[in-house]
PDB file of C-alpha atoms in Angstrom:
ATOM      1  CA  UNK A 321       0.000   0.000   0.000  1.00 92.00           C
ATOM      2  CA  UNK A 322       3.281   2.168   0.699  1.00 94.00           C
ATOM      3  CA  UNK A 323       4.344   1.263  -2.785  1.00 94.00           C
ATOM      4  CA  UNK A 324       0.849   2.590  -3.888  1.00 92.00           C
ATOM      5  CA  UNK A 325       1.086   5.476  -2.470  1.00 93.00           C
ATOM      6  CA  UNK A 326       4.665   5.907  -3.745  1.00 91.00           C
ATOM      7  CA  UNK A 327       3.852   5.350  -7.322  1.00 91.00           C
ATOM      8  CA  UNK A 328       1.206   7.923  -7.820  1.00 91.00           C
ATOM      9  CA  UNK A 329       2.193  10.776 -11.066  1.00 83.00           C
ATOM     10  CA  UNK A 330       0.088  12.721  -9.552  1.00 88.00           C
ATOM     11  CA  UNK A 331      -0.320  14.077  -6.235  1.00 88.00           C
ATOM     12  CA  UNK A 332      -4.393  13.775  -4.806  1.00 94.00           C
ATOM     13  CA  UNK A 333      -5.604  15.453  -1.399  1.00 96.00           C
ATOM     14  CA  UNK A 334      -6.982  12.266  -0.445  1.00 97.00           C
ATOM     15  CA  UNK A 335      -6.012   8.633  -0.875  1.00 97.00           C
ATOM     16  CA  UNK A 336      -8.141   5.448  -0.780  1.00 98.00           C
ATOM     17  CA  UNK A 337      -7.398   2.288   0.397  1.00 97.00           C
ATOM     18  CA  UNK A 338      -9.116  -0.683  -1.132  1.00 96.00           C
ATOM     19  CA  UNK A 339      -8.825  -4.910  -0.528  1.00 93.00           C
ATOM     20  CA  UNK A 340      -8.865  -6.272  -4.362  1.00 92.00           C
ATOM     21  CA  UNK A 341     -11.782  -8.721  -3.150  1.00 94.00           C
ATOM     22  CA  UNK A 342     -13.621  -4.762  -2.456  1.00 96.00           C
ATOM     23  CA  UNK A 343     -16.740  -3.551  -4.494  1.00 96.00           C
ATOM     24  CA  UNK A 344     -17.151   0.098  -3.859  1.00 97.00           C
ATOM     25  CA  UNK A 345     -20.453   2.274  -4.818  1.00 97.00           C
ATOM     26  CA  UNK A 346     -20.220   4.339  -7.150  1.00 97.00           C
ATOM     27  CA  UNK A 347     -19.608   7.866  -5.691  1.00 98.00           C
ATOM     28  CA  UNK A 348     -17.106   6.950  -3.495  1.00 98.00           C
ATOM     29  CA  UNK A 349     -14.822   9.310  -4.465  1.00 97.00           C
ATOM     30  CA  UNK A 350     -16.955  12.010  -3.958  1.00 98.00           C
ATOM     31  CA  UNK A 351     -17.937  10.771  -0.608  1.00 98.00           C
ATOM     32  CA  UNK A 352     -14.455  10.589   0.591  1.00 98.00           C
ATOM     33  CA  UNK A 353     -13.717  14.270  -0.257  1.00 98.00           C
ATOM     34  CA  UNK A 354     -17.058  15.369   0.994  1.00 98.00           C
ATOM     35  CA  UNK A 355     -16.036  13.311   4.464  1.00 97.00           C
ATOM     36  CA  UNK A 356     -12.452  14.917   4.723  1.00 97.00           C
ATOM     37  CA  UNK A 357     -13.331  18.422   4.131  1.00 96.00           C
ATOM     38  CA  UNK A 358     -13.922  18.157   8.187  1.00 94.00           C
ATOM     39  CA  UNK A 359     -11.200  19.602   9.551  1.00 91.00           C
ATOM     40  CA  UNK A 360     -11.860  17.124  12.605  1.00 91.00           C
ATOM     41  CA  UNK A 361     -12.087  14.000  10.449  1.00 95.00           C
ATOM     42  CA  UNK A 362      -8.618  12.483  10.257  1.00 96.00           C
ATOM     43  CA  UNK A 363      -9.263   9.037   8.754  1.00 97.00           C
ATOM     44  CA  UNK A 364     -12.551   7.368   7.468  1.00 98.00           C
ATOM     45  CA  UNK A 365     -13.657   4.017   6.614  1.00 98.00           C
ATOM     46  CA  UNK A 366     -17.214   2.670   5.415  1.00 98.00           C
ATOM     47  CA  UNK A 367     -19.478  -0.572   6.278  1.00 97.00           C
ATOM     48  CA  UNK A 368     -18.636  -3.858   5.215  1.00 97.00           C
ATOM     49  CA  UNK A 369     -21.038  -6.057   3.889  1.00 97.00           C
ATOM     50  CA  UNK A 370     -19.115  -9.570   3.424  1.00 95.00           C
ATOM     51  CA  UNK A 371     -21.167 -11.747   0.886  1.00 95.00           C
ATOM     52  CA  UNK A 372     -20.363 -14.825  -1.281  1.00 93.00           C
ATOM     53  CA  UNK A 373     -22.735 -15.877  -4.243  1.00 90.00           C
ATOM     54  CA  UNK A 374     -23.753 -18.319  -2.261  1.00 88.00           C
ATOM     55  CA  UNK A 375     -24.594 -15.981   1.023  1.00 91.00           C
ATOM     56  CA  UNK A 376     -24.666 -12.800   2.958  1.00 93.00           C
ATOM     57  CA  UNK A 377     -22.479 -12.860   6.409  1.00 91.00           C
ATOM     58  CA  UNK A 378     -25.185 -10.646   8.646  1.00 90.00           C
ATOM     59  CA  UNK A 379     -23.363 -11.499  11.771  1.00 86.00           C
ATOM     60  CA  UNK A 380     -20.398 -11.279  10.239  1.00 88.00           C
ATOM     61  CA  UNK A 381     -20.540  -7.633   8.725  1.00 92.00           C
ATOM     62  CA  UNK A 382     -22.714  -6.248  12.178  1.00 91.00           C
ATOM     63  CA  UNK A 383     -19.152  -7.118  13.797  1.00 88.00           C
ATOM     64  CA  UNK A 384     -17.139  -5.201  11.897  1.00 88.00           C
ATOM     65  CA  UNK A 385     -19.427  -2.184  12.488  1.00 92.00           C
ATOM     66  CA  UNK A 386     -19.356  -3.483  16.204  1.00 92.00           C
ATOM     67  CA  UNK A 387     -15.945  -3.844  16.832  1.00 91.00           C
ATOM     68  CA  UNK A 388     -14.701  -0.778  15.435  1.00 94.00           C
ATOM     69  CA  UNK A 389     -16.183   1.017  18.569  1.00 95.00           C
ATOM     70  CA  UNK A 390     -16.176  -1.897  21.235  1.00 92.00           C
ATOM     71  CA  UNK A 391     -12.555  -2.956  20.536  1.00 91.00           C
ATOM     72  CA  UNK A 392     -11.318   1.168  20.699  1.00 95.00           C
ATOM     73  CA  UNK A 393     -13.263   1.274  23.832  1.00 96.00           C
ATOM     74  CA  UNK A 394     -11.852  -1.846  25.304  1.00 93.00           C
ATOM     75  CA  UNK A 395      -8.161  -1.136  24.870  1.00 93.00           C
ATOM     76  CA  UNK A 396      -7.826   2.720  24.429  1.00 95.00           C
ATOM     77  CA  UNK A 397     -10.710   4.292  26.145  1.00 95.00           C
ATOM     78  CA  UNK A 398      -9.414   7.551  26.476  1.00 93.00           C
ATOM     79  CA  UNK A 399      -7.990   7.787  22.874  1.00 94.00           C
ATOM     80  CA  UNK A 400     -11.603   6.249  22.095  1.00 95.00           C
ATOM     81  CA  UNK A 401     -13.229   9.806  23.816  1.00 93.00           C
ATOM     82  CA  UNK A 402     -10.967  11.559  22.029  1.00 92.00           C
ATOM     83  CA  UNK A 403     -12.350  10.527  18.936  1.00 94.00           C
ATOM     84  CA  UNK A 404     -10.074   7.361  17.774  1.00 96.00           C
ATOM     85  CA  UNK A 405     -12.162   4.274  16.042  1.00 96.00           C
ATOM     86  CA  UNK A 406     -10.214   1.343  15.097  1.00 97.00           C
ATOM     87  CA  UNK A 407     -10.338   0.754  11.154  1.00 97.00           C
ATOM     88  CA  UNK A 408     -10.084  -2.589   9.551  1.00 94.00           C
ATOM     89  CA  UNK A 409      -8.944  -3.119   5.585  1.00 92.00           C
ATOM     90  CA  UNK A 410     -12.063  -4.834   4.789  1.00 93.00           C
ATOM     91  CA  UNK A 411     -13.849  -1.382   5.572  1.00 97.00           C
ATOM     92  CA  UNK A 412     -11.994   0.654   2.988  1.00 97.00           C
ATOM     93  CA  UNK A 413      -9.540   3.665   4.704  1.00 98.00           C
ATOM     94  CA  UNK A 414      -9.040   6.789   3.336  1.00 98.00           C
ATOM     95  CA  UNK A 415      -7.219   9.587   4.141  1.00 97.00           C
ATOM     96  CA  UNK A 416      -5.468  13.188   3.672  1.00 96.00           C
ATOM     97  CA  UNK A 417      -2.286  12.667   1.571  1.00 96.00           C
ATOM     98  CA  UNK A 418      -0.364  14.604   3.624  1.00 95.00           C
ATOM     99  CA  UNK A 419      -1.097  13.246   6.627  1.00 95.00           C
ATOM    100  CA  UNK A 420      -0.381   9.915   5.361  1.00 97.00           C
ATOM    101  CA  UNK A 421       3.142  10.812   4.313  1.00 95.00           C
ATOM    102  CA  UNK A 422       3.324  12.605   7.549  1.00 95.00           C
ATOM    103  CA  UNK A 423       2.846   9.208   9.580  1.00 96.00           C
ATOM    104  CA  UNK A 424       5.533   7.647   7.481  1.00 96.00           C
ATOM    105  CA  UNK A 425       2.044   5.597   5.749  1.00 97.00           C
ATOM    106  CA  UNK A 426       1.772   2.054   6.935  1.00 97.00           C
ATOM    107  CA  UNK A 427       4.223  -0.098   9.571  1.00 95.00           C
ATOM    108  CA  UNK A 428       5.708  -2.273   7.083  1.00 93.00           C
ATOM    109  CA  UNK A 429       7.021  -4.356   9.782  1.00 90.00           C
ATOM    110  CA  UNK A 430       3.485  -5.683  11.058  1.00 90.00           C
ATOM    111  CA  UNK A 431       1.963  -8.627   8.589  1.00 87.00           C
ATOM    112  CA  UNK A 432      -1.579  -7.579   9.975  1.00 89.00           C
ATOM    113  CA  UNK A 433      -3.398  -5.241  12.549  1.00 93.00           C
ATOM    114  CA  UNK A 434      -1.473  -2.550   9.800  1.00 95.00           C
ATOM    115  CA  UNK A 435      -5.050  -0.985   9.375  1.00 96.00           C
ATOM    116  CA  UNK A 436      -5.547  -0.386  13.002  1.00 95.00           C
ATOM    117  CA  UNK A 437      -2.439   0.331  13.517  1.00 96.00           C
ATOM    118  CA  UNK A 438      -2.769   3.461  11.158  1.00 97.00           C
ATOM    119  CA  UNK A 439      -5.619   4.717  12.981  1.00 97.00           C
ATOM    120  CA  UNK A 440      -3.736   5.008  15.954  1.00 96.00           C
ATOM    121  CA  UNK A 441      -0.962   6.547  14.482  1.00 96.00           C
ATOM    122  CA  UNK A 442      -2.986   9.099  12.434  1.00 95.00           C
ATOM    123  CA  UNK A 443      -5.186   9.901  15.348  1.00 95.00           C
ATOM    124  CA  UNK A 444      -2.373  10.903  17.475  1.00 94.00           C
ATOM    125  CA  UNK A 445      -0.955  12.969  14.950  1.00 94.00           C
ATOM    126  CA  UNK A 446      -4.133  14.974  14.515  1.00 92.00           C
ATOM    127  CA  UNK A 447      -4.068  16.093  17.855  1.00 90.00           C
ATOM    128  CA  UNK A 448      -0.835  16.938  17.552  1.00 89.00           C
ATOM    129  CA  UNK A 449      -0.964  18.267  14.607  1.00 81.00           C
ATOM    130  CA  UNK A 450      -3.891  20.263  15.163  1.00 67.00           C
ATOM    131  CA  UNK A 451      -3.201  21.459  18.939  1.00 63.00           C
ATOM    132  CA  UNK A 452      -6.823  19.799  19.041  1.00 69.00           C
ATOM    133  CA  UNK A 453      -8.198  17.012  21.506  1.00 67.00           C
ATOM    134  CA  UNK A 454     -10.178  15.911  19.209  1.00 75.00           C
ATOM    135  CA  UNK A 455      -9.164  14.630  15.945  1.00 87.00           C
ATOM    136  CA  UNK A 456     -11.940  11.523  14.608  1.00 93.00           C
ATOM    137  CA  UNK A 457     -11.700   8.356  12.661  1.00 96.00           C
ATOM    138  CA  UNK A 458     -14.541   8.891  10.548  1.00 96.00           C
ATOM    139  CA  UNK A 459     -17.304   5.445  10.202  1.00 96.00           C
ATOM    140  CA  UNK A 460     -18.955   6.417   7.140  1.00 98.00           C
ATOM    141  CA  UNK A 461     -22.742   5.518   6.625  1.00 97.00           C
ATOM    142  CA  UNK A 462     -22.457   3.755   3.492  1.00 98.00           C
ATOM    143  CA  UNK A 463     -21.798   0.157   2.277  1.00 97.00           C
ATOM    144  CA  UNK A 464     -18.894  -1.270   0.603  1.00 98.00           C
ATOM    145  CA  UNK A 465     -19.056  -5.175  -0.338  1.00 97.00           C
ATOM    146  CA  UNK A 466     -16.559  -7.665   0.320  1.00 95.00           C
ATOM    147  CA  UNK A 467     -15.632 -11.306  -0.309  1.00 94.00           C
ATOM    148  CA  UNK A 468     -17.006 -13.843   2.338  1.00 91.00           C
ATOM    149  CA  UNK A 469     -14.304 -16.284   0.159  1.00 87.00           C
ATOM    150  CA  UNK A 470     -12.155 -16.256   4.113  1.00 80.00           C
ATOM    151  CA  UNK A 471     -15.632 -16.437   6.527  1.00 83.00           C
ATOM    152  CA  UNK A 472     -17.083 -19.545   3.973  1.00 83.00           C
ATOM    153  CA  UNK A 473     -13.784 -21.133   4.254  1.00 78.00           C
ATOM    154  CA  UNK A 474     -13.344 -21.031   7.912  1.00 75.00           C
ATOM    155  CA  UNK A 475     -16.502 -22.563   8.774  1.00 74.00           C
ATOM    156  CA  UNK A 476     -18.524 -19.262   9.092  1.00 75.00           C
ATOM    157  CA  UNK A 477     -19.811 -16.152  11.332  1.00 78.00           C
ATOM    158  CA  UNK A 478     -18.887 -17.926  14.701  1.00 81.00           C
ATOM    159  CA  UNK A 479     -15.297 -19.651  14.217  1.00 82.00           C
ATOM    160  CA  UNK A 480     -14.091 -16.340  12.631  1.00 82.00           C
ATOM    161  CA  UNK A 481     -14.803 -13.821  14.888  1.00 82.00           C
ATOM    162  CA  UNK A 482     -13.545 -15.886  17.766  1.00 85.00           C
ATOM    163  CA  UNK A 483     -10.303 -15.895  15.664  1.00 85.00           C
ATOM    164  CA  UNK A 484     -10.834 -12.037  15.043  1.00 83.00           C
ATOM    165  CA  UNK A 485     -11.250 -11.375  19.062  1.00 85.00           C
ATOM    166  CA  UNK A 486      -8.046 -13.586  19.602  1.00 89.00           C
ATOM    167  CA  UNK A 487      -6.026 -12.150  17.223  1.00 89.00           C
ATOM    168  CA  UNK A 488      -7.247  -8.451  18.230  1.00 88.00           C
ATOM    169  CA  UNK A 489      -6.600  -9.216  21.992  1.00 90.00           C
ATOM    170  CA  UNK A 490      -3.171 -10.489  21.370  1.00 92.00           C
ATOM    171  CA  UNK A 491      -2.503  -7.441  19.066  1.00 93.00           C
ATOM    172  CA  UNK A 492      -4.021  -4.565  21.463  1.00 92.00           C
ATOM    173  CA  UNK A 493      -3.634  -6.095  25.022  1.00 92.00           C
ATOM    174  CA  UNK A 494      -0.030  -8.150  24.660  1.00 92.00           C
ATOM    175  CA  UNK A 495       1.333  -6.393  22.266  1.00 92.00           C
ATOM    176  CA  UNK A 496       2.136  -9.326  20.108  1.00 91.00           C
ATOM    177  CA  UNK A 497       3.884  -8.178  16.792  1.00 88.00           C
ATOM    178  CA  UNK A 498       5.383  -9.282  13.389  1.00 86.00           C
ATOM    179  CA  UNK A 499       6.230 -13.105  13.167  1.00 89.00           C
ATOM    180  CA  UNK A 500       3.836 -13.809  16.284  1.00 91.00           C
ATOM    181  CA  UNK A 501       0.823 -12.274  14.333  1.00 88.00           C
ATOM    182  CA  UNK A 502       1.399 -13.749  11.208  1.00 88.00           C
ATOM    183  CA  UNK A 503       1.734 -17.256  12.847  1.00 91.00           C
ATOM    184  CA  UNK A 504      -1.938 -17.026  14.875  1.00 88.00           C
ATOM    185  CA  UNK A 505      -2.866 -15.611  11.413  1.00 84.00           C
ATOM    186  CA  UNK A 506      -2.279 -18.217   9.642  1.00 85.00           C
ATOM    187  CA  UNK A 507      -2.816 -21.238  12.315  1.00 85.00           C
ATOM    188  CA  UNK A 508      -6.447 -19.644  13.092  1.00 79.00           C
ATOM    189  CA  UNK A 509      -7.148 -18.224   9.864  1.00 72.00           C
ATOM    190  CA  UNK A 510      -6.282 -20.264   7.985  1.00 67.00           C
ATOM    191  CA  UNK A 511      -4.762 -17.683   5.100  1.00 53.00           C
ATOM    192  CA  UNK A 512      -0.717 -16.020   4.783  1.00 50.00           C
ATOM    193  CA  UNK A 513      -0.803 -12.618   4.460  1.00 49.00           C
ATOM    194  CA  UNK A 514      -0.852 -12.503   0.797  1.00 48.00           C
ATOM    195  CA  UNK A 515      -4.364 -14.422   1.182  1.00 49.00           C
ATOM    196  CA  UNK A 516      -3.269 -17.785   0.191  1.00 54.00           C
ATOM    197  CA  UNK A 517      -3.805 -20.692   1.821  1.00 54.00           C
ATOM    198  CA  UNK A 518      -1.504 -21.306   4.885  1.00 51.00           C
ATOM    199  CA  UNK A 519       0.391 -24.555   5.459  1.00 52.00           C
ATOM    200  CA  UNK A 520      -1.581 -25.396   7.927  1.00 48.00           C
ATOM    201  CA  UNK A 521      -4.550 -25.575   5.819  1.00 47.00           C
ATOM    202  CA  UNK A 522      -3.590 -27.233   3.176  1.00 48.00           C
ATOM    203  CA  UNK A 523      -2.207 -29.924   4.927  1.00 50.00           C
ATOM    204  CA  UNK A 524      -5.709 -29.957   6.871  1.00 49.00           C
ATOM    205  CA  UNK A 525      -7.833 -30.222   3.305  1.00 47.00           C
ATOM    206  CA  UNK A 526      -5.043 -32.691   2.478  1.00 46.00           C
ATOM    207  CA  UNK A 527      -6.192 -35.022   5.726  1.00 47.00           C
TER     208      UNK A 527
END
């Protein structure tokens, strides 16, 4: 996403951040200017809807929404006051240029949690930035579909967001990085970070 970023020939206000397996509406663009031009808005994201042509994942996609308040309030309550959301991939991210390149963009160094990672980062530096207390990750009331391909593989809604709390917790509240994440990643999940089957899996299918 760096590399992205890096290989623009032109040089936007904003920035949008977008899985491959991501279906975006139509005026997005226009929505993520429109959301921006808040001086107080810092980062934004949308609503996931994760579907398969087989099936939608309600419970699923009502989590992401969930978590991106519970999980903030959980393990940074004050930054959570201040205005900080925590951000997943799957929800599209968008941003000020600037501020991205002011935040040195993504932590290379982290094989997941990268999103929410960025949140934090940004966040900060819009108080900072801004003298402000308040500078908001922006949950955008609009809909953005992605692939169930990772939920339908795992078993479904329940298996996966057990995996998403552990690999959260382990993330925010012990501060497990790098290797460490990418190994519950792909024991739990199932996927490598390049969303392949892991190892693991195949070796399970193979069984």
């Amino acid at each position: 996403m760096n590399a992205g970023v890096h290989a623009l020939s032109t040089h936007p206000k904003n920035v949008l951040f977008l899985h491959a397996d991501t279906i975006p509406f139509p005026d997005i663009l226009n929505v993520v200017d429109e959301t921006m031009r808040d001086a107080k808005a810092i980062v934004g994201g949308f609503i996931s809807l994760i579907t398969t042509d087989k099936k939608t994942y309600w419970a699923m996609s009502y989590h992401n929404v969930f978590k991106s308040d519970f999980y903030t309030a959980i393990l940074y309550p004050k930054r959570y006051v201040l205005g900080l959301k925590l951000l997943f991939g799957d929800q599209g991210i968008f941003c000020r240029l600037n501020d991205f390149e002011a935040v040195d963009g993504y932590d290379e160094t982290l094989p997941i949690m990268e999103d929410a990672d960025l949140c934090i980062r940004m966040q900060k530096y819009g108080c900072s930035k801004k003298k402000s207390t308040t500078s908001c990750v922006r949950l955008v009331d609009r809909v953005i579909t992605t692939s169930g391909r990772r939920i339908e593989s795992m078993g479904g809604n329940l298996k996966s967001t057990l995996v998403h709390f552990l690999i959260g917790g382990a993330w925010g509240i012990f501060k497990v990085k790098g290797d460490g994440l990418l190994w519950l990643y792909e024991r739990f999940y199932g996927w490598n970070e390049r969303g392949e089957k892991s190892k693991q899996e195949k070796k399970k299918r193979r069984k």
